[in-house]
XYZ file of C-alpha atoms in Angstrom:
566
model
C 19.103 16.637 22.059
C 20.662 19.678 20.405
C 20.360 20.043 16.649
C 24.097 19.733 15.997
C 24.238 16.361 17.751
C 21.128 15.139 15.945
C 22.827 15.725 12.589
C 26.009 13.893 13.644
C 26.365 10.986 11.195
C 27.037 8.528 14.026
C 23.771 9.494 15.741
C 21.978 9.309 12.405
C 23.317 5.776 11.911
C 21.975 4.750 15.322
C 18.574 6.272 14.587
C 18.397 4.473 11.252
C 19.308 1.167 12.846
C 16.976 1.421 15.842
C 13.968 3.397 14.695
C 13.577 5.008 11.272
C 14.949 3.086 8.279
C 14.923 6.042 5.867
C 16.136 8.748 8.253
C 19.283 10.564 7.189
C 21.014 13.735 8.242
C 19.508 17.226 8.652
C 16.083 18.643 9.170
C 13.938 19.999 6.351
C 10.248 19.733 7.162
C 7.193 21.216 5.498
C 6.646 23.760 8.259
C 10.296 24.891 8.202
C 10.447 25.967 4.561
C 10.794 29.749 4.347
C 9.770 30.099 0.728
C 7.059 28.135 -1.134
C 9.476 27.866 -4.051
C 11.814 25.884 -1.786
C 9.010 23.537 -0.763
C 7.995 22.985 -4.393
C 11.577 22.385 -5.458
C 12.097 19.978 -2.587
C 8.953 18.043 -3.442
C 10.091 17.687 -7.058
C 13.368 16.139 -5.901
C 11.484 13.832 -3.557
C 9.255 12.603 -6.367
C 12.137 11.582 -8.618
C 14.077 10.013 -5.752
C 16.829 12.602 -5.777
C 18.599 10.813 -8.632
C 19.695 14.124 -10.166
C 21.801 15.091 -7.176
C 25.518 14.351 -7.173
C 26.703 15.412 -3.741
C 25.944 17.116 -0.457
C 23.828 15.907 2.442
C 21.135 13.285 2.235
C 18.014 14.362 4.072
C 14.560 13.042 4.878
C 11.405 15.053 4.230
C 8.801 14.704 6.966
C 5.220 15.791 6.338
C 3.279 17.360 9.210
C 1.156 14.194 9.426
C 4.282 12.180 10.199
C 4.610 10.509 6.794
C 8.237 10.218 5.713
C 8.964 10.617 2.041
C 12.025 9.419 0.157
C 15.466 10.808 0.896
C 17.037 13.399 -1.384
C 20.328 15.190 -1.775
C 20.140 18.713 -0.446
C 23.222 20.288 -2.015
C 25.106 20.417 -5.300
C 22.470 19.287 -7.787
C 22.535 20.157 -11.484
C 20.126 22.739 -12.861
C 19.797 24.813 -15.987
C 21.954 27.508 -14.428
C 24.586 25.219 -12.903
C 24.557 24.120 -9.270
C 21.522 24.627 -7.047
C 21.506 25.106 -3.295
C 18.563 24.127 -1.100
C 17.688 26.422 1.779
C 15.284 26.182 4.707
C 14.456 28.640 7.465
C 15.936 27.564 10.786
C 17.913 24.781 9.140
C 19.519 22.734 11.915
C 18.135 25.167 14.470
C 16.554 24.116 17.730
C 13.005 24.745 16.395
C 13.743 22.480 13.428
C 15.139 19.888 15.821
C 11.909 19.982 17.835
C 9.871 19.721 14.631
C 11.831 16.645 13.617
C 11.138 14.855 16.881
C 7.457 15.747 16.723
C 7.028 14.323 13.227
C 9.278 11.323 13.897
C 7.157 10.381 16.906
C 4.008 10.559 14.792
C 5.628 8.217 12.296
C 6.872 5.810 14.967
C 3.462 5.604 16.640
C 1.891 4.657 13.311
C 3.133 1.078 12.920
C 3.774 0.418 16.644
C 0.884 2.148 18.369
C 3.282 3.460 21.001
C 6.791 4.820 21.107
C 9.634 2.320 21.539
C 11.011 2.149 25.053
C 14.452 3.261 23.842
C 13.123 6.396 22.171
C 13.149 8.674 25.227
C 16.873 8.143 25.719
C 17.550 9.202 22.155
C 15.076 12.069 22.402
C 16.836 13.548 25.426
C 20.368 12.557 24.429
C 20.789 10.423 27.559
C 21.060 7.079 25.759
C 24.594 5.739 26.475
C 25.573 5.603 22.802
C 24.441 9.195 22.178
C 25.945 10.516 25.417
C 29.300 8.950 24.449
C 29.244 10.640 21.047
C 28.368 13.991 22.662
C 31.541 13.861 24.783
C 33.872 13.086 21.871
C 36.271 15.828 20.866
C 35.795 17.140 17.318
C 38.007 15.606 14.659
C 39.238 18.596 12.687
C 39.629 18.216 8.930
C 43.069 17.463 7.523
C 44.485 18.062 4.051
C 45.226 15.103 1.751
C 48.102 12.909 2.859
C 51.508 14.419 2.207
C 50.203 17.980 1.684
C 49.813 21.101 3.799
C 47.079 23.695 4.135
C 45.899 26.657 6.151
C 43.091 25.581 8.462
C 40.696 28.470 8.978
C 38.384 28.581 12.009
C 35.517 31.069 11.866
C 33.055 32.028 14.561
C 30.653 34.928 14.426
C 28.120 36.216 16.927
C 29.429 33.853 19.603
C 27.986 30.765 17.886
C 29.848 27.945 16.161
C 27.740 25.967 13.710
C 27.794 22.225 14.403
C 31.387 22.296 15.707
C 33.161 21.659 12.433
C 31.081 23.776 10.078
C 33.132 26.824 10.986
C 36.339 25.252 9.693
C 37.754 25.190 6.163
C 41.052 24.257 4.510
C 42.999 26.432 2.079
C 45.585 24.499 0.059
C 49.108 25.804 0.607
C 52.236 24.596 -1.205
C 54.821 24.059 1.526
C 57.630 25.859 -0.318
C 57.019 29.611 -0.541
C 59.322 31.283 -3.094
C 58.594 34.731 -1.630
C 60.294 33.647 1.624
C 63.611 32.572 0.049
C 64.583 36.210 -0.603
C 64.042 37.236 3.045
C 67.664 37.163 4.210
C 67.836 40.045 6.713
C 65.963 41.078 9.837
C 63.257 43.579 8.885
C 62.845 42.191 5.359
C 59.228 41.976 4.147
C 57.246 40.019 1.576
C 53.496 39.959 0.921
C 51.478 36.769 0.738
C 50.678 36.408 -2.996
C 47.338 37.960 -3.888
C 45.662 34.712 -5.167
C 46.513 32.891 -1.926
C 45.375 35.858 0.173
C 42.058 35.954 -1.713
C 41.553 32.219 -1.070
C 42.271 32.773 2.613
C 39.719 35.583 2.896
C 37.089 33.543 1.047
C 37.505 30.860 3.708
C 36.931 33.541 6.368
C 33.399 34.269 5.158
C 31.039 34.310 8.163
C 29.391 30.971 8.797
C 25.753 30.849 7.802
C 26.657 32.138 4.341
C 27.583 28.688 3.137
C 27.218 29.347 -0.583
C 28.864 32.786 -0.561
C 31.666 33.124 -3.096
C 33.228 36.575 -3.207
C 34.756 37.985 -6.375
C 38.358 39.184 -6.252
C 37.241 42.810 -6.466
C 35.114 42.331 -3.321
C 38.169 41.299 -1.273
C 40.455 43.937 0.187
C 43.577 43.975 2.332
C 46.902 42.165 2.410
C 49.068 39.987 4.638
C 52.809 40.573 4.994
C 55.690 38.405 6.289
C 58.147 40.466 8.402
C 61.439 38.840 9.493
C 62.289 39.383 13.170
C 64.926 36.673 13.643
C 67.389 34.875 11.392
C 69.414 31.781 12.248
C 71.466 29.135 10.456
C 68.567 26.976 9.322
C 65.934 29.601 8.499
C 63.924 32.590 9.657
C 61.192 33.537 12.119
C 58.917 36.508 12.025
C 55.564 38.205 12.343
C 52.511 38.295 10.114
C 50.759 41.646 9.814
C 47.814 42.694 7.724
C 44.141 43.467 7.400
C 41.150 42.226 5.440
C 37.829 43.473 4.103
C 34.903 41.609 2.566
C 32.485 43.822 0.662
C 30.210 41.834 -1.663
C 28.713 44.034 -4.372
C 25.992 41.764 -5.752
C 23.437 39.349 -4.357
C 24.853 36.660 -6.647
C 28.038 36.705 -4.549
C 26.269 35.973 -1.267
C 23.699 33.430 -2.452
C 22.479 31.671 -5.546
C 18.899 32.086 -4.308
C 17.488 35.541 -3.723
C 15.448 34.564 -0.683
C 18.606 33.311 1.062
C 20.793 36.302 0.224
C 22.102 38.466 3.074
C 24.387 41.344 2.138
C 27.165 42.076 4.614
C 30.514 43.705 5.126
C 33.299 42.265 7.266
C 36.581 43.867 8.324
C 39.439 43.221 10.709
C 43.183 43.257 11.322
C 45.424 40.199 11.080
C 48.345 39.401 13.371
C 50.416 36.262 13.755
C 53.790 34.547 13.576
C 55.602 32.210 11.194
C 58.762 30.160 10.830
C 60.401 28.981 7.599
C 63.480 27.021 6.582
C 66.209 28.424 4.356
C 64.658 26.868 1.260
C 61.374 28.736 1.865
C 59.493 25.802 3.376
C 56.974 26.967 5.979
C 56.863 24.779 9.084
C 54.887 27.069 11.406
C 52.148 29.639 10.868
C 49.534 30.965 13.270
C 47.238 33.855 12.546
C 44.285 35.548 14.239
C 41.877 38.341 13.395
C 41.599 41.267 15.796
C 38.861 43.894 15.825
C 36.885 41.616 13.514
C 33.376 42.799 12.845
C 30.465 41.815 10.592
C 27.754 44.211 9.597
C 24.705 42.396 8.271
C 22.460 44.345 5.902
C 19.319 42.261 6.278
C 16.449 43.181 3.940
C 13.821 42.884 6.682
C 15.613 45.116 9.171
C 15.814 48.892 8.999
C 19.101 49.119 10.895
C 22.202 47.057 10.149
C 22.994 44.264 12.600
C 26.552 44.170 13.964
C 28.323 41.109 15.356
C 31.905 40.189 16.279
C 33.905 38.039 13.862
C 36.556 35.705 15.250
C 39.035 34.036 12.900
C 41.946 31.742 13.646
C 44.353 30.253 11.086
C 46.996 27.580 11.552
C 49.311 25.639 9.280
C 48.569 21.899 9.222
C 50.517 19.198 7.443
C 49.337 15.643 6.848
C 51.885 12.863 6.936
C 52.481 10.924 3.765
C 49.952 8.137 3.522
C 50.916 4.504 3.830
C 50.321 2.536 0.636
C 46.581 2.016 0.190
C 46.647 -0.957 -2.187
C 48.929 -3.754 -3.223
C 48.743 -6.670 -5.624
C 47.221 -9.852 -4.136
C 50.327 -12.049 -4.467
C 54.015 -12.113 -5.299
C 54.969 -12.429 -8.967
C 51.474 -11.200 -9.937
C 52.677 -9.524 -13.151
C 54.719 -12.535 -14.205
C 51.647 -14.684 -13.623
C 49.601 -12.510 -15.997
C 51.683 -13.807 -18.906
C 51.612 -10.436 -20.617
C 48.920 -7.807 -20.206
C 46.345 -10.122 -18.635
C 42.980 -11.062 -20.066
C 40.639 -8.578 -18.418
C 37.774 -7.796 -20.804
C 38.884 -10.507 -23.278
C 36.152 -11.807 -25.602
C 35.887 -15.621 -25.435
C 35.612 -16.978 -28.992
C 36.549 -20.662 -28.560
C 33.451 -22.616 -29.594
C 34.180 -25.460 -27.181
C 34.279 -23.114 -24.176
C 31.221 -23.017 -21.928
C 31.815 -19.235 -21.786
C 31.898 -18.716 -25.572
C 30.569 -15.322 -26.584
C 31.080 -13.720 -23.151
C 33.747 -11.389 -21.777
C 36.266 -12.126 -19.012
C 35.655 -9.816 -16.016
C 38.934 -10.305 -14.173
C 42.609 -11.170 -14.637
C 43.869 -14.762 -14.563
C 47.161 -15.070 -12.689
C 48.969 -18.332 -13.559
C 51.055 -19.181 -10.501
C 51.674 -22.485 -8.666
C 49.217 -24.051 -6.250
C 49.895 -22.975 -2.689
C 50.881 -19.401 -3.650
C 49.728 -17.166 -0.800
C 46.978 -14.644 -1.574
C 46.775 -11.449 0.497
C 44.238 -8.654 1.003
C 44.909 -5.801 -1.413
C 43.757 -3.233 1.195
C 42.059 -2.929 4.570
C 38.494 -4.203 4.454
C 35.887 -6.681 5.634
C 35.197 -10.251 4.482
C 31.808 -10.425 2.768
C 32.054 -13.973 1.357
C 34.256 -16.972 2.145
C 32.855 -20.292 0.911
C 32.824 -22.981 -1.765
C 30.703 -22.101 -4.813
C 29.385 -25.149 -6.730
C 28.113 -25.545 -10.280
C 24.308 -25.268 -10.459
C 21.518 -24.542 -12.916
C 18.801 -22.009 -12.167
C 15.087 -22.272 -13.002
C 15.652 -20.580 -16.351
C 18.140 -23.271 -17.374
C 21.201 -21.032 -17.015
C 24.306 -22.806 -15.714
C 26.341 -21.110 -12.997
C 29.785 -22.636 -13.163
C 31.837 -23.987 -10.309
C 34.144 -21.299 -8.932
C 35.777 -23.470 -6.304
C 36.700 -21.729 -3.077
C 35.973 -17.992 -3.249
C 36.730 -15.001 -1.003
C 35.211 -11.549 -1.556
C 36.501 -8.542 0.395
C 34.832 -5.123 0.595
C 37.199 -2.137 0.832
C 35.953 1.312 1.954
C 37.602 4.215 0.126
C 38.141 7.286 2.299
C 38.631 9.659 0.621
C 36.673 8.373 -2.392
C 38.528 7.472 -5.578
C 36.992 8.566 -8.882
C 33.642 8.926 -7.128
C 33.790 5.409 -5.643
C 33.336 4.964 -1.897
C 33.824 1.167 -1.981
C 35.298 -1.532 -4.186
C 35.166 -5.310 -3.760
C 38.048 -7.676 -4.540
C 37.047 -11.088 -5.896
C 39.427 -14.095 -5.390
C 38.436 -17.321 -7.184
C 39.837 -20.890 -7.510
C 41.398 -20.879 -4.055
C 42.358 -23.835 -1.921
C 40.153 -25.153 0.865
C 42.475 -23.612 3.482
C 40.702 -20.255 3.549
C 42.144 -18.156 6.412
C 39.193 -15.764 6.898
C 35.464 -16.003 7.583
C 32.519 -13.747 6.770
C 32.539 -10.653 8.986
C 36.282 -10.701 9.699
C 38.207 -7.478 9.235
C 41.447 -7.699 7.272
C 44.439 -5.435 6.844
C 46.436 -4.759 3.704
C 48.911 -7.584 3.108
C 47.175 -10.098 5.403
C 47.177 -13.665 4.031
C 43.596 -14.750 3.300
C 44.183 -18.015 1.396
C 46.215 -19.825 -1.260
C 45.823 -20.824 -4.902
C 44.028 -24.189 -5.067
C 45.582 -27.463 -6.194
C 45.817 -28.074 -9.935
C 42.536 -29.455 -11.391
C 41.212 -30.365 -7.961
C 37.694 -30.194 -6.582
C 38.742 -27.410 -4.202
C 39.541 -25.000 -7.048
C 36.641 -26.040 -9.314
C 38.764 -28.524 -11.348
C 40.683 -25.749 -13.149
C 44.389 -25.557 -13.816
C 46.052 -23.878 -10.848
C 45.614 -20.106 -11.101
C 43.997 -17.120 -9.402
C 40.995 -15.456 -11.035
C 41.155 -11.932 -9.550
C 38.678 -9.103 -10.114
C 37.796 -5.725 -8.626
C 34.139 -4.694 -8.813
C 32.902 -1.122 -8.464
C 30.870 -0.305 -5.367
C 29.962 -2.097 -2.134
C 29.084 -5.768 -1.760
C 25.427 -4.967 -1.075
C 24.219 -3.322 -4.273
C 21.890 -3.705 -7.215
C 24.256 -4.356 -10.115
C 23.686 -2.163 -13.193
C 23.621 -5.298 -15.343
C 20.560 -6.547 -13.439
C 18.808 -3.211 -13.931
C 19.566 -3.371 -17.658
C 18.517 -7.007 -18.080
C 15.208 -6.675 -16.232
C 14.515 -3.283 -17.798
C 14.922 -4.626 -21.334
C 12.847 -7.745 -20.616
C 10.037 -5.746 -18.978
C 9.781 -3.360 -21.921
C 10.077 -6.068 -24.580
C 7.586 -8.741 -23.515
C 7.387 -8.527 -19.749
C 8.897 -10.658 -16.978
C 6.820 -13.710 -16.118
C 6.789 -14.398 -12.379
C 4.402 -17.233 -11.535
C 1.005 -16.300 -12.937
C 1.846 -12.596 -13.172
C 3.776 -10.635 -15.796
C 5.632 -7.461 -14.869
C 5.846 -4.918 -17.701
C 6.931 -1.365 -18.428
C 9.315 0.906 -16.570
C 10.702 -0.597 -13.360
C 11.964 0.747 -10.069
C 14.428 -1.165 -7.903
C 15.214 -1.131 -4.182
C 17.339 -3.332 -1.949
C 15.428 -5.668 0.362
C 17.305 -7.124 3.304
C 20.894 -8.162 2.664
C 20.511 -10.423 -0.355
C 17.443 -9.460 -2.418
C 16.132 -6.713 -4.651
C 12.523 -5.529 -4.741
C 11.379 -4.928 -8.353
C 8.184 -2.961 -9.015
C 6.429 -1.775 -12.182
C 5.865 1.990 -12.115
C 2.837 1.522 -14.366
C 0.541 -1.030 -12.723
C 2.372 -1.645 -9.450
C 3.094 -5.319 -10.198
C 6.086 -6.433 -8.158
C 8.349 -9.315 -7.217
C 11.347 -10.102 -5.014
C 14.549 -11.333 -6.655
C 17.409 -13.025 -4.815
C 20.877 -11.613 -5.422
C 22.513 -14.831 -4.246
C 24.378 -17.218 -6.481
C 23.618 -20.777 -5.460
C 20.145 -19.871 -4.212
C 18.607 -22.671 -6.349
C 21.489 -25.121 -6.269
C 20.039 -28.594 -5.535
C 21.439 -30.410 -2.524
C 23.855 -27.586 -1.801
C 24.109 -25.013 0.944
C 22.817 -21.679 -0.284
C 25.884 -19.591 -1.081
C 25.763 -16.032 0.238
C 27.486 -14.443 -2.740
C 26.024 -11.503 -4.643
C 24.813 -11.990 -8.191
C 27.383 -9.629 -9.712
C 30.221 -11.869 -8.513
C 30.872 -13.945 -11.604
C 33.817 -14.603 -13.838
C 32.241 -13.886 -17.217
C 29.468 -11.658 -18.547
C 28.206 -9.720 -21.528
C 30.177 -6.790 -22.921
C 28.144 -4.179 -21.039
C 29.159 -5.778 -17.723
C 32.851 -5.076 -18.307
C 32.321 -1.442 -17.245
C 31.124 -2.615 -13.820
C 34.604 -4.001 -13.161
C 38.082 -2.452 -13.001
C 41.271 -3.727 -14.665
C 42.936 -4.922 -11.429
C 46.658 -4.531 -12.123
C 46.279 -1.086 -13.693
C 43.907 0.258 -11.051
C 46.042 -0.935 -8.135
C 49.172 0.534 -9.709
C 47.423 3.909 -10.026
C 46.273 3.906 -6.385
C 49.101 2.320 -4.421
């Protein structure tokens, strides 16, 4: 299997599912690190679980003995000097690919004694699932919905890195004021310097992934020349040249051992079409006579290679609405601003002293409830009142549906949210595992003060929780952390104390371990797990109507958030 295919996220997902639970994309191994400083830095990130990283690729570190350490984030981590960038010799190269398979096979033989029968198919790329992925055409990146951009393809030395890694987008406002004044054949106008500089930065040879050239290191220009005018606009040629001449090592890499000085030059030719109001609707551009000269510190003579660049204008259609409110007359049913985050002070309320984590929507029984966005059903069941071993009462929620919604692209750093629909009627229209589309009816508001809605007045309790359905809620981390540091958590005959670490176990539990003495226990995330004479309800522990003040931040104000992201 070639290295580019091995790092395909779909192949990685298959490998994780079938063979190696902690395997994630890319290939940094101990024997592939070019600089001992890289290895030491990598090990430090492994030890702290990579928590300091905020973005980039997740990777697994494989020791030569086959042991697999924790995953870490390889790019865009904070450091004293800003962002860091991890490097490794031969990263994603065929030798690194071979090293991965060698170490992975050592690890797989450990617990099993022999390699799984399926492994050879994955190793050679002949497994049907992998072979199907290998034949798929690349899906080129697109700008955000409703916007346009210049899509820049770069290939140097006859090698494209992992299909899509040689492609970048340069934001481009569709209306170009410099084109409005071009009213005669032969008229000219230069592409504005800031946009030209952005275009050239995107043309940096692949393999210099953290290169960021200064304006003074970018030369050349690109000019629009009108060759044809008609009633609804103009057509013409694009002519120009470019030069990249970095002056400092800081421009080509943030790490000295990864820096490669170079110069790149070429001519630019192409065509364009624009409407009378200056709106571009066609642009194609190519580099001719492109050449890179690498000034590598370990070579006496400079290394020359061809540089191929192609640019095209791409426009993404306006996106369909992403979210909608869960029912008609939602705002009228709020009776004002809603009661999200309200502090319950009534002494006769079983929730006195807690905060409301959703909005109550007071509408008649039978009102249809719809999915706020595309997603998957994670819970659809009746949730009874029950008391856990600690004497805490978990109140009847009636019929409940929880949907998980993937966010692509992410919103405010979130990749998922879950919508929480409570006090529904027994006529739930969806089951766990179903996929739903925005606007699809999933149920109705339950009958007034009936068993089906938990014996509440007819209304919808609607919340949106941050993150996916399967998660360790921050409130649980806080609660256990405070208890462990204060007096310890008594589990049977053992007491767990000190600083804790948490990890998900299966689909409904969290594994809690003391970092000090290694004491550990397994905690169910289900609500209803101890309910006597009741079917265990598969609903995560964060799904509740009320909580302490710190829990409010785990939830979103539904009406406001949906309005902002329709």
